[in-house]
Amino acid sequence: MAAAPVWSADPRTGKRREQVAVEATAAGVDAAVRAAHDARGALADRGVRAALLRRAADLLDGAGERIVEAADAETALGPGRLTGELARTTYQLRAFAEVVEDGAFLDVRIDHADPALTPPRPDLRRHKIPLGVVAVYAAGNFPLAFSVPGGDTASALAAGCPVVVKAHPDHPATSELSAALLRRAAAEVGVPEGVIGLVHGFEAGIELVRHPLVAAAGFTGSVRGGRALYDEAAARPRPIPFHGELGSLNPVVVTEAAAEERAEQIGTGLAGSMTLGTGQFCVKPGLVLAPAGPAGDRLVRSLTDAVGNTEAGVLLDHRMRDAFIDGVRERAALPDVQAPVTPGAGGEHTVSAGFLTVPAARLAEDGGTHDLLLEECFGPVTVLVRYTDDAEIGAVLARLPGNLTATLQLGAAECAGPGADGDALPGADGNAGGDGNGAGNADAGGDDDATGRGARLLAALTPLAGRVLVNGWPTGVAVAPAQHHGGPYPATTSTSTSVGGTAVERWLRPVVYQDTPPALLPPELREDNPLRLPRRVDGRPEG
């Protein structure tokens, strides 16, 4: 039986463009994984890894026009957006080259023997080593930054792990082009091209996570797809780490004071954030708590004007378009839900942006009829939840699942620190409520003073997300050492980040050598520190 063809399609028309590959068979997946596994030794030298990452960035930049053209034809994301994404991708590759050269990610620690301690301490030398072959499942909404040349691939290579990528079906031609450039970079720095594999097809994705030589996996996509792969990874005879980014509502809380001070600005900013990239960002604000009353009404009018003036857009594929239209129709039909701007079909191949409103009391009902509003709807729509007091804010937050981000829009006085008593909001003690991810009760306990209220709300939101913002919007995830892109389940399946320098930690494990003869130690752990790595010796930074 012939392997199924893999077609590149144009989401603007729904028509096939070209056949770019065939779906990988079980034998094809096995060959790609074994080639990657055999290339592990070539990544042992950190200098080689840094050179590979930088050369890959250079080649991607050099082919920028071709890459952007291919990605736009398959995703309809537009040349401007894709040019920026390519720049982010190559910056990320170069940033991980610097992480590799710095060496701090190895977390080298040496404790010399001390027989005077009780109990006596042996000589202990610890560092981190790569796990092995990493399976990367590419994202649909970021054909570069979270796909073949994206953060999972870059961080895995930085850790010393070869990669096999399961391409996303929405941009197979872009994936093939990117993979070819990465393999060329490998060859040019003396690394086997098999260090980066690429496979296509749903069944290939299942075979990949099951392969006994795959040591870890990274995924960006839907809750349903990610959970299925997560369960496969756990069900293996030898389970493997699975870092999955699955779904996120990215809640926003707008206080009464913030709405009174700048309702129009908040409405315009929210519209820009929720419609950015046709609402296909993983950090799109999908649920917004806004006050009932005149200030909140002004925010609604501003949001109505801004969203109403947003042009219809194209989603990544027609399957997503159908799911969006069905999803907003089902949500809009719920009792007490209104649509000041109705989201849905914008044309034969497009969707129109919109938003829904609902009283907070409806979402505060545990197991109520409106639970669907607490699930992510992929596309240009958000849900505006109108609350009457802080108790309703707390009741809704307590029902939310884990998120990548949570945002506060505060008034000027609310940005001051806590008052003399420093009390947190009742229930917001840093422990999640409900199913383990809720924020507890955000009731201000009768204290109507603005001073300290921002701190109390911040404490209520912190258990919900990996990144908490104040007076900003979550769309846009800076690539920086301090960044964290992750959060409580279902935002991610681990406590790690997929963006920033510490993303490399996902693909490493610690090993300690005890009383090992110096001649047998790896160079990272030798007394003379020949690699000049940052280390902690006897509990203190060396040097």
Short mmCIF file of C-alpha atoms in Angstrom, two decimals, residues 137-538:
data_model
loop_
_atom_site.label_atom_id
_atom_site.label_comp_id
_atom_site.label_asym_id
_atom_site.label_seq_id
_atom_site.Cartn_x
_atom_site.Cartn_y
_atom_site.Cartn_z
CA TYR A 137 5.28 18.21 17.80
CA ALA A 138 5.04 21.42 15.78
CA ALA A 139 2.39 24.06 16.41
CA GLY A 140 -0.08 25.15 13.75
CA ASN A 141 -0.30 28.83 14.68
CA PHE A 142 3.46 29.49 14.67
CA PRO A 143 4.97 27.80 11.59
CA LEU A 144 8.47 28.94 12.57
CA ALA A 145 8.86 29.97 16.23
CA PHE A 146 7.03 26.92 17.62
CA SER A 147 7.61 24.49 14.79
CA VAL A 148 10.56 22.84 13.01
CA PRO A 149 13.18 25.55 13.77
CA GLY A 150 11.39 26.79 16.90
CA GLY A 151 12.02 26.86 20.62
CA ASP A 152 11.61 23.15 21.34
CA THR A 153 14.10 22.24 18.62
CA ALA A 154 16.55 25.00 19.56
CA SER A 155 16.49 24.20 23.28
CA ALA A 156 16.83 20.46 22.66
CA LEU A 157 19.85 20.95 20.42
CA ALA A 158 21.31 23.33 23.01
CA ALA A 159 20.93 20.58 25.62
CA GLY A 160 22.76 18.15 23.34
CA CYS A 161 19.66 16.24 22.25
CA PRO A 162 18.94 15.29 18.62
CA VAL A 163 15.42 16.05 17.43
CA VAL A 164 12.74 14.36 15.34
CA VAL A 165 9.92 16.78 14.47
CA LYS A 166 6.40 15.70 13.66
CA ALA A 167 5.36 18.40 11.15
CA HIS A 168 2.04 20.17 11.53
CA PRO A 169 -0.33 19.41 8.62
CA ASP A 170 -1.14 23.10 8.11
CA HIS A 171 2.36 24.02 6.88
CA PRO A 172 4.17 20.96 5.51
CA ALA A 173 6.05 22.84 2.78
CA THR A 174 7.38 25.37 5.29
CA SER A 175 8.38 22.48 7.54
CA GLU A 176 10.28 20.73 4.75
CA LEU A 177 12.08 23.94 3.81
CA SER A 178 13.04 24.69 7.41
CA ALA A 179 14.20 21.14 8.07
CA ALA A 180 16.36 21.16 4.96
CA LEU A 181 18.08 24.35 6.14
CA LEU A 182 18.68 22.91 9.61
CA ARG A 183 20.18 19.75 8.11
CA ARG A 184 22.39 21.85 5.88
CA ALA A 185 23.59 23.77 8.93
CA ALA A 186 24.39 20.47 10.64
CA ALA A 187 26.42 19.25 7.66
CA GLU A 188 28.34 22.51 7.45
CA VAL A 189 29.50 22.27 11.07
CA GLY A 190 30.37 18.59 10.83
CA VAL A 191 27.28 17.08 12.45
CA PRO A 192 25.32 14.21 10.80
CA GLU A 193 22.19 15.51 9.10
CA GLY A 194 20.18 12.87 10.94
CA VAL A 195 20.50 14.99 14.07
CA ILE A 196 17.29 16.66 12.85
CA GLY A 197 14.55 14.40 11.51
CA LEU A 198 11.14 15.28 10.10
CA VAL A 199 8.07 13.07 9.76
CA HIS A 200 4.52 13.73 8.58
CA GLY A 201 1.19 12.14 9.44
CA PHE A 202 -1.10 11.47 12.39
CA GLU A 203 -0.05 7.85 12.82
CA ALA A 204 3.59 8.88 12.55
CA GLY A 205 3.03 11.16 15.54
CA ILE A 206 1.76 8.24 17.61
CA GLU A 207 4.62 6.00 16.50
CA LEU A 208 7.09 8.72 17.40
CA VAL A 209 6.02 9.12 21.02
CA ARG A 210 5.98 5.32 21.42
CA HIS A 211 9.45 4.73 19.96
CA PRO A 212 11.76 3.20 22.59
CA LEU A 213 14.69 5.44 21.60
CA VAL A 214 12.72 8.67 22.07
CA ALA A 215 13.65 10.03 25.49
CA ALA A 216 11.35 13.07 25.82
CA ALA A 217 8.70 15.00 23.90
CA GLY A 218 7.56 18.58 23.44
CA PHE A 219 4.12 19.52 22.13
CA THR A 220 2.21 22.71 21.34
CA GLY A 221 -1.43 22.35 20.33
CA SER A 222 -4.89 21.41 21.53
CA VAL A 223 -5.94 19.94 24.86
CA ARG A 224 -7.39 16.88 23.13
CA GLY A 225 -4.36 16.14 20.97
CA GLY A 226 -1.82 16.95 23.64
CA ARG A 227 -3.56 14.90 26.31
CA ALA A 228 -3.67 11.88 24.00
CA LEU A 229 0.07 12.08 23.39
CA TYR A 230 0.75 12.78 27.08
CA ASP A 231 -1.13 9.61 27.99
CA GLU A 232 0.83 7.66 25.36
CA ALA A 233 4.10 8.93 26.83
CA ALA A 234 3.02 7.84 30.31
CA ALA A 235 1.73 4.44 29.13
CA ARG A 236 5.03 3.35 27.58
CA PRO A 237 6.88 0.45 29.23
CA ARG A 238 9.45 3.13 30.06
CA PRO A 239 7.53 6.43 30.47
CA ILE A 240 9.18 9.62 29.24
CA PRO A 241 8.90 13.31 30.15
CA PHE A 242 6.27 15.09 28.07
CA HIS A 243 6.19 18.87 28.00
CA GLY A 244 2.88 19.83 26.43
CA GLU A 245 1.32 23.25 25.96
CA LEU A 246 -2.35 22.41 25.58
CA GLY A 247 -4.75 25.30 26.10
CA SER A 248 -5.31 28.55 27.96
CA LEU A 249 -8.09 31.09 28.60
CA ASN A 250 -5.62 33.79 29.76
CA PRO A 251 -8.06 35.57 32.08
CA VAL A 252 -8.08 39.35 32.54
CA VAL A 253 -9.48 41.19 35.55
CA VAL A 254 -10.44 44.84 34.98
CA THR A 255 -11.12 46.66 38.23
CA GLU A 256 -13.81 49.29 38.65
CA ALA A 257 -11.14 51.94 39.16
CA ALA A 258 -9.31 50.94 35.98
CA ALA A 259 -12.53 51.08 33.98
CA GLU A 260 -13.42 54.49 35.41
CA GLU A 261 -9.98 55.89 34.54
CA ARG A 262 -9.47 54.42 31.05
CA ALA A 263 -12.40 52.34 29.82
CA GLU A 264 -11.89 53.41 26.22
CA GLN A 265 -8.19 52.58 26.25
CA ILE A 266 -8.81 49.17 27.80
CA GLY A 267 -11.53 48.36 25.28
CA THR A 268 -9.29 49.26 22.35
CA GLY A 269 -6.33 47.36 23.79
CA LEU A 270 -8.42 44.27 24.45
CA ALA A 271 -9.76 44.33 20.90
CA GLY A 272 -6.24 44.50 19.47
CA SER A 273 -5.01 41.66 21.66
CA MET A 274 -7.91 39.25 21.12
CA THR A 275 -7.97 39.73 17.33
CA LEU A 276 -4.18 39.67 16.82
CA GLY A 277 -3.34 36.98 14.28
CA THR A 278 -7.09 36.39 13.83
CA GLY A 279 -7.28 35.32 17.48
CA GLN A 280 -4.88 32.42 16.95
CA PHE A 281 -2.33 33.26 19.64
CA CYS A 282 -1.99 30.82 22.54
CA VAL A 283 -2.01 33.79 24.93
CA LYS A 284 -5.12 35.46 23.51
CA PRO A 285 -7.23 36.94 26.35
CA GLY A 286 -10.26 34.65 26.17
CA LEU A 287 -12.10 35.58 29.34
CA VAL A 288 -12.30 39.11 30.76
CA LEU A 289 -13.86 40.06 34.10
CA ALA A 290 -15.20 43.62 33.78
CA PRO A 291 -17.42 45.58 36.17
CA ALA A 292 -21.12 45.97 35.71
CA GLY A 293 -22.33 49.56 35.76
CA PRO A 294 -21.48 52.75 33.83
CA ALA A 295 -17.68 52.35 33.72
CA GLY A 296 -17.99 48.79 32.46
CA ASP A 297 -20.58 49.91 29.92
CA ARG A 298 -18.10 52.42 28.53
CA LEU A 299 -15.58 49.60 28.15
CA VAL A 300 -18.16 47.51 26.28
CA ARG A 301 -18.91 50.38 23.90
CA SER A 302 -15.21 50.89 23.21
CA LEU A 303 -14.70 47.17 22.62
CA THR A 304 -17.77 47.08 20.38
CA ASP A 305 -16.45 49.89 18.20
CA ALA A 306 -12.94 48.43 17.94
CA VAL A 307 -13.97 44.83 17.27
CA GLY A 308 -16.71 45.94 14.90
CA ASN A 309 -14.10 47.70 12.78
CA THR A 310 -11.88 44.62 12.58
CA GLU A 311 -11.78 43.04 9.13
CA ALA A 312 -12.68 39.40 8.63
CA GLY A 313 -9.68 37.10 8.64
CA VAL A 314 -8.56 33.64 7.57
CA LEU A 315 -7.89 30.88 10.08
CA LEU A 316 -5.13 28.34 9.60
CA ASP A 317 -7.42 25.80 7.95
CA HIS A 318 -11.08 25.17 7.24
CA ARG A 319 -11.36 22.57 10.00
CA MET A 320 -10.44 25.27 12.53
CA ARG A 321 -12.85 27.66 10.83
CA ASP A 322 -15.72 25.19 11.21
CA ALA A 323 -14.81 24.54 14.85
CA PHE A 324 -14.75 28.28 15.56
CA ILE A 325 -18.13 28.92 13.95
CA ASP A 326 -19.72 25.99 15.76
CA GLY A 327 -18.06 26.94 19.05
CA VAL A 328 -19.24 30.55 19.11
CA ARG A 329 -22.74 29.55 17.98
CA GLU A 330 -23.04 27.09 20.87
CA ARG A 331 -21.72 29.62 23.38
CA ALA A 332 -23.96 32.44 22.13
CA ALA A 333 -27.03 30.23 22.55
CA LEU A 334 -26.53 29.86 26.31
CA PRO A 335 -29.01 31.68 28.61
CA ASP A 336 -28.11 35.28 29.47
CA VAL A 337 -25.26 35.35 26.94
CA GLN A 338 -25.34 38.33 24.60
CA ALA A 339 -23.22 39.19 21.56
CA PRO A 340 -22.68 42.94 21.14
CA VAL A 341 -20.57 42.00 18.10
CA THR A 342 -21.49 38.56 16.77
CA PRO A 343 -18.48 36.37 15.92
CA GLY A 344 -18.79 33.76 13.20
CA ALA A 345 -18.48 33.31 9.46
CA GLY A 346 -17.18 36.35 7.67
CA GLY A 347 -17.34 34.83 4.22
CA GLU A 348 -16.81 31.53 2.45
CA HIS A 349 -13.25 31.22 3.75
CA THR A 350 -13.07 33.81 6.53
CA VAL A 351 -14.30 34.47 10.05
CA SER A 352 -15.43 37.68 11.69
CA ALA A 353 -14.32 38.78 15.14
CA GLY A 354 -16.74 39.33 17.99
CA PHE A 355 -17.31 38.99 21.70
CA LEU A 356 -19.87 37.66 24.13
CA THR A 357 -21.06 38.97 27.48
CA VAL A 358 -22.42 37.04 30.44
CA PRO A 359 -23.23 37.88 34.09
CA ALA A 360 -20.58 36.62 36.47
CA ALA A 361 -23.22 34.80 38.52
CA ARG A 362 -23.73 32.38 35.63
CA LEU A 363 -20.06 31.32 35.67
CA ALA A 364 -19.91 31.11 39.45
CA GLU A 365 -22.27 28.11 39.34
CA ASP A 366 -20.24 24.94 39.92
CA GLY A 367 -21.13 22.43 37.23
CA GLY A 368 -23.52 24.90 35.70
CA THR A 369 -24.88 25.25 32.19
CA HIS A 370 -22.23 27.82 31.25
CA ASP A 371 -19.10 25.72 31.77
CA LEU A 372 -18.42 25.85 28.03
CA LEU A 373 -17.45 29.51 28.47
CA LEU A 374 -14.56 28.33 30.66
CA GLU A 375 -13.03 26.44 27.72
CA GLU A 376 -10.73 28.00 25.13
CA CYS A 377 -12.34 28.89 21.79
CA PHE A 378 -9.60 29.17 19.17
CA GLY A 379 -10.15 32.25 17.01
CA PRO A 380 -11.10 35.96 17.31
CA VAL A 381 -13.56 35.86 20.20
CA THR A 382 -13.49 36.66 23.90
CA VAL A 383 -16.01 36.41 26.73
CA LEU A 384 -16.69 39.51 28.81
CA VAL A 385 -17.89 38.52 32.28
CA ARG A 386 -19.74 41.34 34.06
CA TYR A 387 -19.27 41.24 37.84
CA THR A 388 -20.97 43.27 40.56
CA ASP A 389 -18.45 42.88 43.41
CA ASP A 390 -15.17 41.26 44.41
CA ALA A 391 -16.97 38.17 45.69
CA GLU A 392 -18.08 37.42 42.13
CA ILE A 393 -14.53 37.94 40.86
CA GLY A 394 -13.31 35.39 43.37
CA ALA A 395 -16.07 32.91 42.58
CA VAL A 396 -15.25 32.97 38.86
CA LEU A 397 -11.48 32.81 39.36
CA ALA A 398 -11.92 29.81 41.65
CA ARG A 399 -13.48 27.89 38.76
CA LEU A 400 -10.78 28.56 36.18
CA PRO A 401 -8.29 25.92 35.02
CA GLY A 402 -4.57 26.62 34.73
CA ASN A 403 -3.39 29.25 32.25
CA LEU A 404 -0.32 30.52 30.51
CA THR A 405 -1.09 34.10 31.55
CA ALA A 406 -3.33 36.14 33.81
CA THR A 407 -3.70 39.91 33.53
CA LEU A 408 -4.75 42.72 35.85
CA GLN A 409 -5.97 46.08 34.66
CA LEU A 410 -5.67 48.35 37.71
CA GLY A 411 -6.40 51.93 38.58
CA ALA A 412 -3.54 54.22 39.54
CA ALA A 413 -4.18 54.05 43.29
CA GLU A 414 -4.49 50.26 43.15
CA CYS A 415 -0.90 49.95 41.97
CA ALA A 416 0.34 50.95 45.44
CA GLY A 417 1.69 48.28 47.73
CA PRO A 418 -0.26 46.59 50.50
CA GLY A 419 -1.37 48.62 53.51
CA ALA A 420 0.02 48.33 56.99
CA ASP A 421 -1.83 45.08 57.62
CA GLY A 422 -0.60 43.56 54.34
CA ASP A 423 -3.56 41.18 54.34
CA ALA A 424 -4.09 38.98 51.33
CA LEU A 425 -7.52 38.43 49.88
CA PRO A 426 -9.32 35.73 51.85
CA GLY A 427 -8.64 32.43 50.12
CA ALA A 428 -5.79 33.89 48.03
CA ASP A 429 -2.95 32.47 50.09
CA GLY A 430 -1.00 31.08 47.17
CA ASN A 431 -2.78 27.74 47.37
CA ALA A 432 -4.99 26.83 44.45
CA GLY A 433 -8.65 26.25 45.21
CA GLY A 434 -11.27 24.01 43.63
CA ASP A 435 -9.55 21.38 41.48
CA GLY A 436 -6.07 22.58 42.36
CA ASN A 437 -5.86 25.41 39.87
CA GLY A 438 -8.40 27.94 41.14
CA ALA A 439 -7.43 31.20 42.79
CA GLY A 440 -9.68 30.96 45.81
CA ASN A 441 -11.96 33.73 47.04
CA ALA A 442 -10.98 37.23 45.93
CA ASP A 443 -13.39 39.00 48.28
CA ALA A 444 -11.69 42.06 49.71
CA GLY A 445 -13.17 41.31 53.10
CA GLY A 446 -14.91 44.68 53.41
CA ASP A 447 -11.77 46.79 52.92
CA ASP A 448 -12.79 49.28 50.23
CA ASP A 449 -9.49 51.16 50.24
CA ALA A 450 -7.66 51.09 46.91
CA THR A 451 -4.27 50.90 48.64
CA GLY A 452 -3.13 47.31 48.62
CA ARG A 453 -6.00 46.06 46.50
CA GLY A 454 -3.75 45.52 43.52
CA ALA A 455 -1.46 43.32 45.62
CA ARG A 456 -4.39 41.28 46.85
CA LEU A 457 -5.73 40.73 43.35
CA LEU A 458 -2.23 39.86 42.14
CA ALA A 459 -2.02 37.23 44.87
CA ALA A 460 -5.39 35.85 43.77
CA LEU A 461 -4.26 35.50 40.14
CA THR A 462 -0.79 34.11 40.75
CA PRO A 463 -1.88 30.48 41.35
CA LEU A 464 -3.65 30.50 37.99
CA ALA A 465 -0.81 31.22 35.57
CA GLY A 466 2.87 31.11 34.73
CA ARG A 467 3.03 34.79 33.67
CA VAL A 468 1.07 37.52 35.46
CA LEU A 469 0.77 40.94 33.81
CA VAL A 470 -0.32 44.31 35.15
CA ASN A 471 -1.79 46.98 32.84
CA GLY A 472 -0.67 45.24 29.69
CA TRP A 473 -1.89 42.55 27.29
CA PRO A 474 -0.61 38.97 27.13
CA THR A 475 -0.15 38.62 23.37
CA GLY A 476 3.57 38.82 22.73
CA VAL A 477 5.98 36.52 24.60
CA ALA A 478 9.44 38.08 24.83
CA VAL A 479 12.38 35.74 24.33
CA ALA A 480 14.42 36.54 27.42
CA PRO A 481 16.30 34.69 30.18
CA ALA A 482 13.63 35.51 32.76
CA GLN A 483 10.67 34.52 30.59
CA HIS A 484 8.28 31.75 31.60
CA HIS A 485 5.83 30.37 29.05
CA GLY A 486 3.92 27.68 30.87
CA GLY A 487 1.43 27.28 33.66
CA PRO A 488 -0.75 24.91 35.68
CA TYR A 489 -2.53 22.17 33.73
CA PRO A 490 -3.98 22.31 31.10
CA ALA A 491 -1.80 25.26 30.09
CA THR A 492 1.16 22.88 30.29
CA THR A 493 1.78 19.34 31.50
CA SER A 494 4.96 20.25 33.39
CA THR A 495 6.29 23.13 35.46
CA SER A 496 8.80 24.11 32.77
CA THR A 497 8.84 26.85 30.17
CA SER A 498 9.03 26.55 26.38
CA VAL A 499 10.36 30.10 25.92
CA GLY A 500 13.52 31.61 27.39
CA GLY A 501 16.90 30.23 28.35
CA THR A 502 15.61 27.89 31.03
CA ALA A 503 13.62 25.95 28.40
CA VAL A 504 16.78 23.90 27.93
CA GLU A 505 16.23 22.32 31.35
CA ARG A 506 13.37 20.19 29.98
CA TRP A 507 15.81 18.00 28.08
CA LEU A 508 18.41 17.39 30.81
CA ARG A 509 18.72 15.20 33.87
CA PRO A 510 21.14 15.48 36.81
CA VAL A 511 23.87 12.92 37.51
CA VAL A 512 26.16 12.91 40.54
CA TYR A 513 29.53 11.12 40.74
CA GLN A 514 30.59 9.98 44.20
CA ASP A 515 34.22 9.39 45.17
CA THR A 516 35.13 9.02 41.50
CA PRO A 517 38.85 8.96 40.59
CA PRO A 518 39.80 12.29 38.96
CA ALA A 519 40.97 10.64 35.75
CA LEU A 520 37.49 9.17 35.22
CA LEU A 521 35.52 12.36 35.78
CA PRO A 522 33.95 14.23 32.86
CA PRO A 523 35.76 17.52 32.19
CA GLU A 524 32.83 19.54 33.59
CA LEU A 525 33.52 18.08 37.05
CA ARG A 526 37.30 18.04 37.17
CA GLU A 527 39.00 20.03 39.89
CA ASP A 528 40.90 22.33 37.55
CA ASN A 529 37.70 23.26 35.65
CA PRO A 530 39.27 22.99 32.18
CA LEU A 531 36.04 24.18 30.48
CA ARG A 532 35.86 27.30 32.68
CA LEU A 533 32.27 26.63 33.64
CA PRO A 534 30.35 28.53 36.31
CA ARG A 535 30.19 26.17 39.29
CA ARG A 536 29.23 26.00 42.93
CA VAL A 537 31.92 24.44 45.09
CA ASP A 538 31.17 23.50 48.70
#
